[in-house]
Coordinates of C-alpha atoms in Angstrom, one line a residue:
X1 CA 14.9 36.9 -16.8
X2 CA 15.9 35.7 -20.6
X3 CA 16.6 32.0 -20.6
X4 CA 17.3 32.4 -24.3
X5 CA 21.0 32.3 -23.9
X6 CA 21.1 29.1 -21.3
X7 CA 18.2 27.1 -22.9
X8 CA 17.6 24.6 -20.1
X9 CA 15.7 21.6 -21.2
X10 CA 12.2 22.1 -19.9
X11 CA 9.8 19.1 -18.7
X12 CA 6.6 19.2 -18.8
X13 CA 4.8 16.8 -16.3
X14 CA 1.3 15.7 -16.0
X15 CA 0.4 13.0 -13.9
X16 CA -3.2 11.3 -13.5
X17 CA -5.4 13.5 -11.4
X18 CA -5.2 11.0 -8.6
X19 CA -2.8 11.5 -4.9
X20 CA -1.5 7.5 -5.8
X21 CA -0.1 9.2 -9.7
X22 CA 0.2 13.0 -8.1
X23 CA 2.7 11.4 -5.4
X24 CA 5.3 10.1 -8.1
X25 CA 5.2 12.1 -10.6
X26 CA 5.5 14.9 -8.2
X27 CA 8.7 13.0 -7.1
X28 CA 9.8 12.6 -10.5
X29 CA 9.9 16.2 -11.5
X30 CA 11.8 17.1 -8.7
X31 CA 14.8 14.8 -9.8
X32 CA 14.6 16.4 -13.4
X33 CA 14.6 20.0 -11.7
X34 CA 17.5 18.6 -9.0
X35 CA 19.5 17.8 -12.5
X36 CA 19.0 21.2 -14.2
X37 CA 15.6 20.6 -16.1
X38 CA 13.0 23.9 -16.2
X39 CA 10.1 22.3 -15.0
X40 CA 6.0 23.0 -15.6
X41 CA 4.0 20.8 -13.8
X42 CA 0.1 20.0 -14.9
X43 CA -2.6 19.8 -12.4
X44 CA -6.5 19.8 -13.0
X45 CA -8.1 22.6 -11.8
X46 CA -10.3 20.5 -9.7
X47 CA -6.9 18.8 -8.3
X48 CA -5.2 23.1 -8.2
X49 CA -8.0 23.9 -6.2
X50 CA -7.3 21.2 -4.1
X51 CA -4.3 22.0 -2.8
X52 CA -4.5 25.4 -2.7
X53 CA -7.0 24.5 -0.4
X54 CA -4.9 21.9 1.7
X55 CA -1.7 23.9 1.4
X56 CA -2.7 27.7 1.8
X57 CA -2.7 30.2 -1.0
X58 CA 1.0 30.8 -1.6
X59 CA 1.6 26.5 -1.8
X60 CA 1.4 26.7 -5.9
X61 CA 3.7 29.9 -6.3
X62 CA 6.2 27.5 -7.0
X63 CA 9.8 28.5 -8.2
X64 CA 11.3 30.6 -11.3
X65 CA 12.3 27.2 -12.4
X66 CA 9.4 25.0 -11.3
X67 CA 6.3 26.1 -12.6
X68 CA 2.4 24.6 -11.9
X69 CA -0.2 25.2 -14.7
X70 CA -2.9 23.9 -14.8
X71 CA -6.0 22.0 -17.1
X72 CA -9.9 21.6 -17.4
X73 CA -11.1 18.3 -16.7
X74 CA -14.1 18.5 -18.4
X75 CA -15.7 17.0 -15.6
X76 CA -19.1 18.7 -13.4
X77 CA -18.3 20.1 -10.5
X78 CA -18.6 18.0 -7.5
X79 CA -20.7 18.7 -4.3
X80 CA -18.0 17.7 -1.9
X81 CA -14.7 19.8 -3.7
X82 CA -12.4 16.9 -1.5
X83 CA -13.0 14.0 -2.6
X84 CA -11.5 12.5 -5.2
X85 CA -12.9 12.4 -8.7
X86 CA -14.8 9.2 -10.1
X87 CA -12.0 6.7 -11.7
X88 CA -14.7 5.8 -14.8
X89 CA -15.7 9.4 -16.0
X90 CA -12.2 10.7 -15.1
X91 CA -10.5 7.8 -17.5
X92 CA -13.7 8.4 -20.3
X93 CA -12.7 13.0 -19.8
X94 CA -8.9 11.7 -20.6
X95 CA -10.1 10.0 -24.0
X96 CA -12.7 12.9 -25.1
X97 CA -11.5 16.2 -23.1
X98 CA -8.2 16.7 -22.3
X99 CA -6.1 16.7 -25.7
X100 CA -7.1 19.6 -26.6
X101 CA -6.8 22.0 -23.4
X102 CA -3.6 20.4 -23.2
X103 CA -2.1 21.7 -26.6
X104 CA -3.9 25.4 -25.9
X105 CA -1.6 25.1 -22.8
X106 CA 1.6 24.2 -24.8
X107 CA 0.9 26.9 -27.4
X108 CA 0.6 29.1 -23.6
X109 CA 4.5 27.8 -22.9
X110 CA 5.7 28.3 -26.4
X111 CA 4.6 31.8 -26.4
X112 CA 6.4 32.4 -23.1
X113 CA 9.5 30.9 -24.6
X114 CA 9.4 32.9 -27.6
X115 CA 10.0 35.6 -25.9
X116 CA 12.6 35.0 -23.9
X117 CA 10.4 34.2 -20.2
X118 CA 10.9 30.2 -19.9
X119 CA 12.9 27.9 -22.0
X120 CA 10.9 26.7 -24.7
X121 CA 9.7 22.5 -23.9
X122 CA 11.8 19.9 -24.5
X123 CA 9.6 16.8 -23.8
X124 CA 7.0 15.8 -22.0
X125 CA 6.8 13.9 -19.0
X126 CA 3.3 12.2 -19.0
X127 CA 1.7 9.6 -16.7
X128 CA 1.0 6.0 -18.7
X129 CA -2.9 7.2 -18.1
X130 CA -2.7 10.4 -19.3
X131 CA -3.2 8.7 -23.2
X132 CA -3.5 11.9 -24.8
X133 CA 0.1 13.0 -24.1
X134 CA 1.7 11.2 -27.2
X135 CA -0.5 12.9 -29.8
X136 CA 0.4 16.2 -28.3
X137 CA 3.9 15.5 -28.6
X138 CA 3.5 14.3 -32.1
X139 CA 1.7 17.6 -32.9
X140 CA 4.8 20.0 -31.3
X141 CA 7.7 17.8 -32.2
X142 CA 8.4 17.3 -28.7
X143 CA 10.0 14.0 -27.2
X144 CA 7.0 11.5 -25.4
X145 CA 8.2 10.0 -22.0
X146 CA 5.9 8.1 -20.4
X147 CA 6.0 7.5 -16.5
X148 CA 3.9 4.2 -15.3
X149 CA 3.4 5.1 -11.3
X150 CA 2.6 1.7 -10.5
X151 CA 5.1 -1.8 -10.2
X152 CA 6.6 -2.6 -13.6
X153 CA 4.1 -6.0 -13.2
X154 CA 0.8 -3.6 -13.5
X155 CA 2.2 -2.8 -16.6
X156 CA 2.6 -6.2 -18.0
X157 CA -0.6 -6.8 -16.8
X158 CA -2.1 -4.0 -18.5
X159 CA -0.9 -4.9 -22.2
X160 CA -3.0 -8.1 -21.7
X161 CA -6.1 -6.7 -21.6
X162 CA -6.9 -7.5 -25.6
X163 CA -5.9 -11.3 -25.1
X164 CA -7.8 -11.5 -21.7
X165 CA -10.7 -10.1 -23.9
X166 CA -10.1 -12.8 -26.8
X167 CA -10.0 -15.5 -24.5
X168 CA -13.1 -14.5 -22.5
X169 CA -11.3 -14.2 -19.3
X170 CA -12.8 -10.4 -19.3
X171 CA -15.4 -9.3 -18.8
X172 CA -17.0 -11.4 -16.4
X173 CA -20.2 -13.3 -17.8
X174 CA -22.0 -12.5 -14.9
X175 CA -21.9 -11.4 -11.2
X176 CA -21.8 -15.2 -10.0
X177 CA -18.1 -15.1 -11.9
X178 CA -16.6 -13.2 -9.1
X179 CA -17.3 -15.7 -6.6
X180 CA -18.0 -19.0 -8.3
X181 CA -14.1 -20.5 -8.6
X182 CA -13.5 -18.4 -11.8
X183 CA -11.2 -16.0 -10.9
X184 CA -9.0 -18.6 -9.8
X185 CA -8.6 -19.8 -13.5
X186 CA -4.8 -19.6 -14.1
X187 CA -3.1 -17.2 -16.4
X188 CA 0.0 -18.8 -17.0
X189 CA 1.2 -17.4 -20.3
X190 CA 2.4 -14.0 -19.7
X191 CA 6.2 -14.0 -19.2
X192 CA 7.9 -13.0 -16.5
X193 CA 4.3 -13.3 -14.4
X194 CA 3.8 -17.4 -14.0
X195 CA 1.5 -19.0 -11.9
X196 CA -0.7 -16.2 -11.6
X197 CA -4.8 -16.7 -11.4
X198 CA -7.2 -14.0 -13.3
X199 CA -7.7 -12.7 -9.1
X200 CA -4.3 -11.6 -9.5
X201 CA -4.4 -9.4 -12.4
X202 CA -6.0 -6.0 -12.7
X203 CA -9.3 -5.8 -10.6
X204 CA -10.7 -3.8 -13.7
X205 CA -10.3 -7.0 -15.8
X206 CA -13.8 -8.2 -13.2
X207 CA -16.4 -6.0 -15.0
X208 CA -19.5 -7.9 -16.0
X209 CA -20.4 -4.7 -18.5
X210 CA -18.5 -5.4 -22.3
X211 CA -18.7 -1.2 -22.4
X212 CA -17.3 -0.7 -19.1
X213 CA -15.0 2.5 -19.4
X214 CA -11.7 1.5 -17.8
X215 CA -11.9 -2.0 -20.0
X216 CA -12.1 -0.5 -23.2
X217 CA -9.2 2.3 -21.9
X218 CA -6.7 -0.1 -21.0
X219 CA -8.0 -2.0 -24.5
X220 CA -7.1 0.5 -26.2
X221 CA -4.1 1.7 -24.0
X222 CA -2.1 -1.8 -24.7
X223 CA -3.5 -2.0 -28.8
X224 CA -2.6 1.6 -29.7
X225 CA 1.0 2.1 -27.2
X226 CA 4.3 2.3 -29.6
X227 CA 6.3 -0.5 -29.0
X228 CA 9.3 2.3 -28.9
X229 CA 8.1 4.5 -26.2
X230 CA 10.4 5.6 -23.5
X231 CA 9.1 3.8 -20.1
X232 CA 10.7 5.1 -17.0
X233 CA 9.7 2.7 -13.7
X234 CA 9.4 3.8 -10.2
X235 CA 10.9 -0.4 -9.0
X236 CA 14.0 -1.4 -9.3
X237 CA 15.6 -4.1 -11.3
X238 CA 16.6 -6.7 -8.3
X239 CA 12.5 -6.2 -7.0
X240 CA 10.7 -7.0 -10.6
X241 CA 13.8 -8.4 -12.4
X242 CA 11.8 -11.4 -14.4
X243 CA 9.2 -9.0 -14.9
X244 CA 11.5 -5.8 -16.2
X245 CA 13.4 -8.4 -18.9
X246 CA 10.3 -9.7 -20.1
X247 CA 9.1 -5.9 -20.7
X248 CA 12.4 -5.2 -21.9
X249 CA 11.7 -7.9 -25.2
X250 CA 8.9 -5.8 -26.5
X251 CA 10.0 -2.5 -25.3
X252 CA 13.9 -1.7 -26.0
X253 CA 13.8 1.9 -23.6
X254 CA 12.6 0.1 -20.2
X255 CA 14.1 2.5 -17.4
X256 CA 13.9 1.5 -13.9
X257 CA 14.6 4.1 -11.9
X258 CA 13.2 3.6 -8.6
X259 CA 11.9 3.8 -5.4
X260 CA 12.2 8.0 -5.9
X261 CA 11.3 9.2 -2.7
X262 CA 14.9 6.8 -2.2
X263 CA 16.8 8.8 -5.2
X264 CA 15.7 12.2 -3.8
X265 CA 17.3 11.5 -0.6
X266 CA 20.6 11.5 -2.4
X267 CA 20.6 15.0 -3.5
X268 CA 20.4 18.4 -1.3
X269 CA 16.8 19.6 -2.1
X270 CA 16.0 21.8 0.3
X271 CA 15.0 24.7 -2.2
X272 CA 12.2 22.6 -3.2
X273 CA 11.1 20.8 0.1
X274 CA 8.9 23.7 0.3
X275 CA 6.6 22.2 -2.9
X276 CA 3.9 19.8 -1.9
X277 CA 1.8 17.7 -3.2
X278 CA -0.7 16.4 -0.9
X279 CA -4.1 16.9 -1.7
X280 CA -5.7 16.9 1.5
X281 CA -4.4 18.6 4.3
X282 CA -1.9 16.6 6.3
X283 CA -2.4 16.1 10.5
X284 CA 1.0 16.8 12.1
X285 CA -0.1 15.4 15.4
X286 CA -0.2 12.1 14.0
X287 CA 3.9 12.2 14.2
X288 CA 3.5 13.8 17.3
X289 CA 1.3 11.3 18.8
X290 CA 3.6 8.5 17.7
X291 CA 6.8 9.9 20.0
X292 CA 4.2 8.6 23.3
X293 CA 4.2 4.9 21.6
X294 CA 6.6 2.5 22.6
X295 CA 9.4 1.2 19.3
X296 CA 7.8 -1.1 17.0
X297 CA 4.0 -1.2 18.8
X298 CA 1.8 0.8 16.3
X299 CA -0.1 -0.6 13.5
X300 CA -0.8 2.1 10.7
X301 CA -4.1 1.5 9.0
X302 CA -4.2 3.7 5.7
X303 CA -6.6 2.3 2.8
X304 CA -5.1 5.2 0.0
X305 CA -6.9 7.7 -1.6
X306 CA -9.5 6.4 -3.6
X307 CA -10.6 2.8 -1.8
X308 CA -14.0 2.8 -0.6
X309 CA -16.0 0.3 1.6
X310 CA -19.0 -0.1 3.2
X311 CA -19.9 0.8 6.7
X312 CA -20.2 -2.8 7.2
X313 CA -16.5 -3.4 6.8
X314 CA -15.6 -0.7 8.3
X315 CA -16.9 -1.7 11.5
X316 CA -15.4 -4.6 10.6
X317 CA -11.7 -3.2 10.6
X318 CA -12.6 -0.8 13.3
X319 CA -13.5 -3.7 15.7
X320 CA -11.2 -5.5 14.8
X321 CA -8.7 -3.1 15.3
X322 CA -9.6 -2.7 18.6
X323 CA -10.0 -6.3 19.6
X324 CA -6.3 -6.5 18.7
X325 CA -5.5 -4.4 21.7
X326 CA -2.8 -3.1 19.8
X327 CA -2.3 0.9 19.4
X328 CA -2.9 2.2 16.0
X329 CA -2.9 5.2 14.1
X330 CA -5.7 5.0 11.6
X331 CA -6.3 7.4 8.9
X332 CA -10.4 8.3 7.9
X333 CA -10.8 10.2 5.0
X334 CA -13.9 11.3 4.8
X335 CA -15.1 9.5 1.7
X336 CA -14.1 6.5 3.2
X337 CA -17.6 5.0 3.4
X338 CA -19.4 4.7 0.5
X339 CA -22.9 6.5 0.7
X340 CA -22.1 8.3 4.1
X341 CA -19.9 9.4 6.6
X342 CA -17.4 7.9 9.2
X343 CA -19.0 7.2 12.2
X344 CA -17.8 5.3 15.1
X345 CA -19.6 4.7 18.3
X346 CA -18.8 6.1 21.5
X347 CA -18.1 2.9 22.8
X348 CA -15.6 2.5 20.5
X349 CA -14.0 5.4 21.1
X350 CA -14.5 4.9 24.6
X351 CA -12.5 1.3 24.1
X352 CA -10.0 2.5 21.9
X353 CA -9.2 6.4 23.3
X354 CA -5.5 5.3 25.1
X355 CA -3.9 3.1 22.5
X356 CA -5.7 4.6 19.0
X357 CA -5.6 8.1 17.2
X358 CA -7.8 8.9 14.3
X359 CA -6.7 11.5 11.5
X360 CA -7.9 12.6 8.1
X361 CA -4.2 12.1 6.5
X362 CA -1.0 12.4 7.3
X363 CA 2.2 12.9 6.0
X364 CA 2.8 8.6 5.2
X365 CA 6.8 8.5 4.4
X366 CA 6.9 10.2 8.0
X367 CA 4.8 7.8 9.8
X368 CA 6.1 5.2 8.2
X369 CA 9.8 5.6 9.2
X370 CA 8.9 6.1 13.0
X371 CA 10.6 3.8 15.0
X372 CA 7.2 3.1 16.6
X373 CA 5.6 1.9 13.6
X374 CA 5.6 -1.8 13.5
X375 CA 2.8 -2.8 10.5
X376 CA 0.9 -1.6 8.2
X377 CA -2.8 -2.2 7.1
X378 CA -2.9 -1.0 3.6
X379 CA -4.8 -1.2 0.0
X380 CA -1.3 -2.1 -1.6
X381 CA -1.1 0.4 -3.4
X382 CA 1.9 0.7 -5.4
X383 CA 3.0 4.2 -3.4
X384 CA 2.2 2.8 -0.2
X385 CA 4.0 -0.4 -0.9
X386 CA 7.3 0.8 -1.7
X387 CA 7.0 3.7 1.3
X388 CA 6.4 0.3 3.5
X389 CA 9.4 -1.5 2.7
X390 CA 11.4 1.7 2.0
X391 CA 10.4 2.1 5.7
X392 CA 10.9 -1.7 6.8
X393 CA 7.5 -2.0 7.6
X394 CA 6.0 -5.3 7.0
X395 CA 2.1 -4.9 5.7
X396 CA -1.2 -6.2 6.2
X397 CA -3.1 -5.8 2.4
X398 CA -6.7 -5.5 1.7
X399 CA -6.3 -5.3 -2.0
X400 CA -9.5 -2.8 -3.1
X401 CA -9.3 -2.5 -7.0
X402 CA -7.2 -1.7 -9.9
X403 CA -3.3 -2.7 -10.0
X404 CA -3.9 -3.4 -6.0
X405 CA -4.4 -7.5 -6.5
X406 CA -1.2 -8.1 -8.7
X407 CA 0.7 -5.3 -5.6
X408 CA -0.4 -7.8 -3.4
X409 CA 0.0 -11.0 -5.2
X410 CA 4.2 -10.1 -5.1
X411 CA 4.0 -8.7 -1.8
X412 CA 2.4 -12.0 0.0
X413 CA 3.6 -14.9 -2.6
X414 CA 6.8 -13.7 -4.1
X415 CA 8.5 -11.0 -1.6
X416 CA 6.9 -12.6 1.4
X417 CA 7.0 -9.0 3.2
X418 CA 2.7 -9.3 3.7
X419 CA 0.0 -11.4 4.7
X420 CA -3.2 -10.8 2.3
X421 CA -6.9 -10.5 4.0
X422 CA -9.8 -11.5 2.8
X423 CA -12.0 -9.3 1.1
X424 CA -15.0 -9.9 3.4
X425 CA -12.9 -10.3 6.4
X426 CA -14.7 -10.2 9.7
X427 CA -13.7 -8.4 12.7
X428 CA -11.8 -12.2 14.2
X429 CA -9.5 -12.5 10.8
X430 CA -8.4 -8.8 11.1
X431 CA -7.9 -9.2 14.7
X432 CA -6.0 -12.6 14.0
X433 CA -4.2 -11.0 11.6
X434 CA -3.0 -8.0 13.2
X435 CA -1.4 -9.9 16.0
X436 CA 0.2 -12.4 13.8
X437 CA 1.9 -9.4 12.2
X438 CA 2.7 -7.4 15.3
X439 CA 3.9 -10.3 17.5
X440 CA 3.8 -13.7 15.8
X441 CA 6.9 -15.3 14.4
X442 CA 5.0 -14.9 10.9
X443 CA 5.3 -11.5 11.2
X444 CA 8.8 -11.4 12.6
X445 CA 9.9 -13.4 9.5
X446 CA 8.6 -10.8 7.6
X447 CA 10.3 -8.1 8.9
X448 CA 13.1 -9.4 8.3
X449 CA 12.5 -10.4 4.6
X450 CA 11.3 -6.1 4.8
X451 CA 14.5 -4.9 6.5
X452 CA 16.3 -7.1 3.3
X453 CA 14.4 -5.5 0.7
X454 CA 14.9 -1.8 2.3
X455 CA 18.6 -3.0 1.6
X456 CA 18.2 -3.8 -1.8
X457 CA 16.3 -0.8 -2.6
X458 CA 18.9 1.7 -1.0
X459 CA 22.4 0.1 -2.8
X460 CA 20.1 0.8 -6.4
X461 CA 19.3 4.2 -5.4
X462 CA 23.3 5.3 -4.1
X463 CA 25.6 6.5 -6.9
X464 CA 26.8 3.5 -8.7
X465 CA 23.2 1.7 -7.9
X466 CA 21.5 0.6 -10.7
X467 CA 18.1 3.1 -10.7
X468 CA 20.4 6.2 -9.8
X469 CA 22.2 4.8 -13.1
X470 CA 19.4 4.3 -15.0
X471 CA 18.6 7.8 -14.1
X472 CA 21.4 9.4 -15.4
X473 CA 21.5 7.1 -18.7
X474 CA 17.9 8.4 -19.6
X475 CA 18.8 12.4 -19.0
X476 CA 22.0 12.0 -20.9
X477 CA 21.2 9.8 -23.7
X478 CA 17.6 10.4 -24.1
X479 CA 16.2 13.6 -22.3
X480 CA 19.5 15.9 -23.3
X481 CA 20.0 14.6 -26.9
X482 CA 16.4 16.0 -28.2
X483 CA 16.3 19.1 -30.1
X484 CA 14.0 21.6 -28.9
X485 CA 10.8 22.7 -31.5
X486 CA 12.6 25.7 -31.7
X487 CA 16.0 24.6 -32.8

């Protein structure tokens, strides 16, 4: 097939080799490809493997139209081939090792396009971590869009990482900084983000080590970013308003054009339903074991992708859980525990077997919007987040590390849709907790402020809402007005 003639405008997507930047991006793609964009989307090899792996064989054929390639990481090979990748030498392999594999790989596309097989690239869609993306733009002409996965505050928070530096807020002096009263030193001089303390901000701003990998990338990130890059959201304006106008001061093309698993529900896309993105294998009978709970009973514990803990707090949580006497559906990865495996006693499972199930993952949106889902014990991540009050589940947040504090901060202070628990939290605070969510007036408030938000966030994602506006502004006036490097 010759795509000379029609010349679609061709995306190409690479998100953060993470689930948490996998999810949205993945989500993102499909809108471009629902409105009439070729699209080539960019896993790792490690991350292809994956999902081959999760999915079956055929789950990467994708479409004529919606292509996966993939990259080297430059990372060794891991003994365990499902777990995710270490955040620190995954950020340092973005810096050293993936600009160039990434050209070789547009030079692949352009090839293709030059003789008439694919549509030759337009733009590319990149995740804010992928840092690499705008020189290889630069290099082919092509436009530079970057995608930020997480709330339009982590982003704010992440371009003051030079003044937290210069004011010696970060790195931590020492270890006793974490616990001695100085995290709650306040940052109030970020717009848009008052009142906030340094235990608010981005957990990577806690490092005691000046050379500390993900400090000096997020250094560099906010010194080196061009003030008019095109910045598309996955919030909406009503949730992060403040925060959004203060972005939209230093950068003029701020597009907020979430929640998108809500925009993809406006559009037919059956034709690509069939392309997944999970990277480990999902347990069905989670959904199935849900239909035997009664409406609004089950607490959903999930702590993300990448959180680890010790099998201290796990037992911790698990116990806790349990002394709740509430059911639950509680997924285990199994790099959940740092320096082992799960493992749970048989008299826990003996205790828990009639009110709990136990899975690997699951398919979260799913679970989620289950009438007999009534909480959520989560990370707060940014995915999870907006899937929980997309949902009109209220949430329990453990905030772990990176963007999860500021999540949380909004989510308990400003939204009042979650109650935070301690980082240390005993078995009697988690039990406390998850009772004062499930059936306290506390938690009944809260699903109401929940149900509320769920509103907001459906009128900006229905024609004539402000995201599914935004949407259409960026394709027409940005995405559809570039001229190809072949023009």
């Amino acid at each position: 097939m010759s795509y000379i003639a029609d010349r679609k405008p061709h995306a190409v997507v690479t998100p953060y080799p993470a689930q948490g930047h996998v999810t949205p991006m993945f989500q993102l793609a499909k809108l471009l490809h629902l409105r009439g964009f070729h699209i080539t989307f960019v896993h790792t090899e490690y991350n292809y493997k994956r999902m081959l792996k999760s999915r079956g064989v055929n789950a990467l054929d994708g479409l004529p139209d919606f292509r996966f390639e993939t990259i080297p990481d430059g990372l060794p090979p891991l003994e365990n081939d499902d777990v995710t990748q270490p955040v620190p030498a995954t950020f340092d392999s973005i810096r050293k090792n993936f600009l160039q594999p990434f050209c070789d790989l547009l030079h692949k596309l352009n090839n293709s396009a030059s003789q008439g097989l694919i549509p030759p690239p337009t733009c590319l869609v990149s995740d804010g971590c992928m840092s690499f993306a705008a020189q290889a733009a630069q290099r082919f002409a092509l436009l530079s869009v970057i995608c930020w996965t997480s709330s339009a505050c982590s982003f704010l928070s992440a371009m003051t990482f030079p003044t937290m530096v210069d004011k010696g807020l970060a790195p931590l002096k020492d270890e006793s900084y974490r616990t001695n009263g100085f995290l709650d030193s306040k940052v109030d001089w970020i717009p848009g983000m008052e009142n906030f303390r340094l235990k608010d901000m981005y957990a990577f701003l806690w490092t005691t080590d000046p050379n500390d990998i993900i400090l000096q990338f997020f250094v560099e990130f906010a010194n080196t970013i061009d003030k008019n890059s095109i910045i598309l959201f996955n919030t909406f304006d009503e949730l992060e308003e403040d925060v959004l106008n203060a972005l939209s001061s230093i950068f003029p093309s701020v597009y907020p054009i979430g929640p998108f698993s809500l925009l993809l529900n406006q559009s037919p896309h059956h034709h690509v339903e069939s392309l997944g993105y999970n990277l480990w294998k999902e347990n069905t009978e989670c959904v199935d074991w849900l239909e035997s709970q009664k409406p609004g009973s089950v607490i959903y514990v999930n702590f993300g992708s990448i959180t680890v803990m010790s099998a201290e707090q796990m037992l911790e949580f698990a116990w806790g859980l349990a002394n709740s006497k509430k059911p639950f559906l509680w997924i285990l990865r199994p790099d959940l525990v740092v320096g082992g495996s799960v493992i749970l006693s048989s008299e826990y499972v003996n205790e828990t077997r009639d009110r709990s199930l136990i899975a690997s993952w699951c398919p979260q949106e799913k679970v989620l919007n289950h009438p007999s889902v009534g909480g959520f014990l989560t990370h707060g991540g940014w995915n999870s987040t907006i899937e929980s009050f997309c949902a009109g589940v209220p949430m329990l947040c453990w905030p772990f590390f990176a963007d999860q504090p500021i999540n949380c901060r909004y989510m308990c202070s400003e939204w009042e849709i979650g109650i935070e628990i301690d980082r240390n939290a005993k078995r009697e605070e988690v039990e406390k907790v998850v009772n004062e969510l499930m059936v306290g007036e506390k938690g009944k408030k809260m699903r109401e402020k929940t149900m509320q938000l769920k509103k907001k966030a459906e009128e900006a994602t229905t024609p004539g809402g402000r995201s599914y506006m935004n949407l259409d502004k960026v394709i027409k006036e940005v995405l559809l007005k570039q001229k190809t490097s072949f023009d």
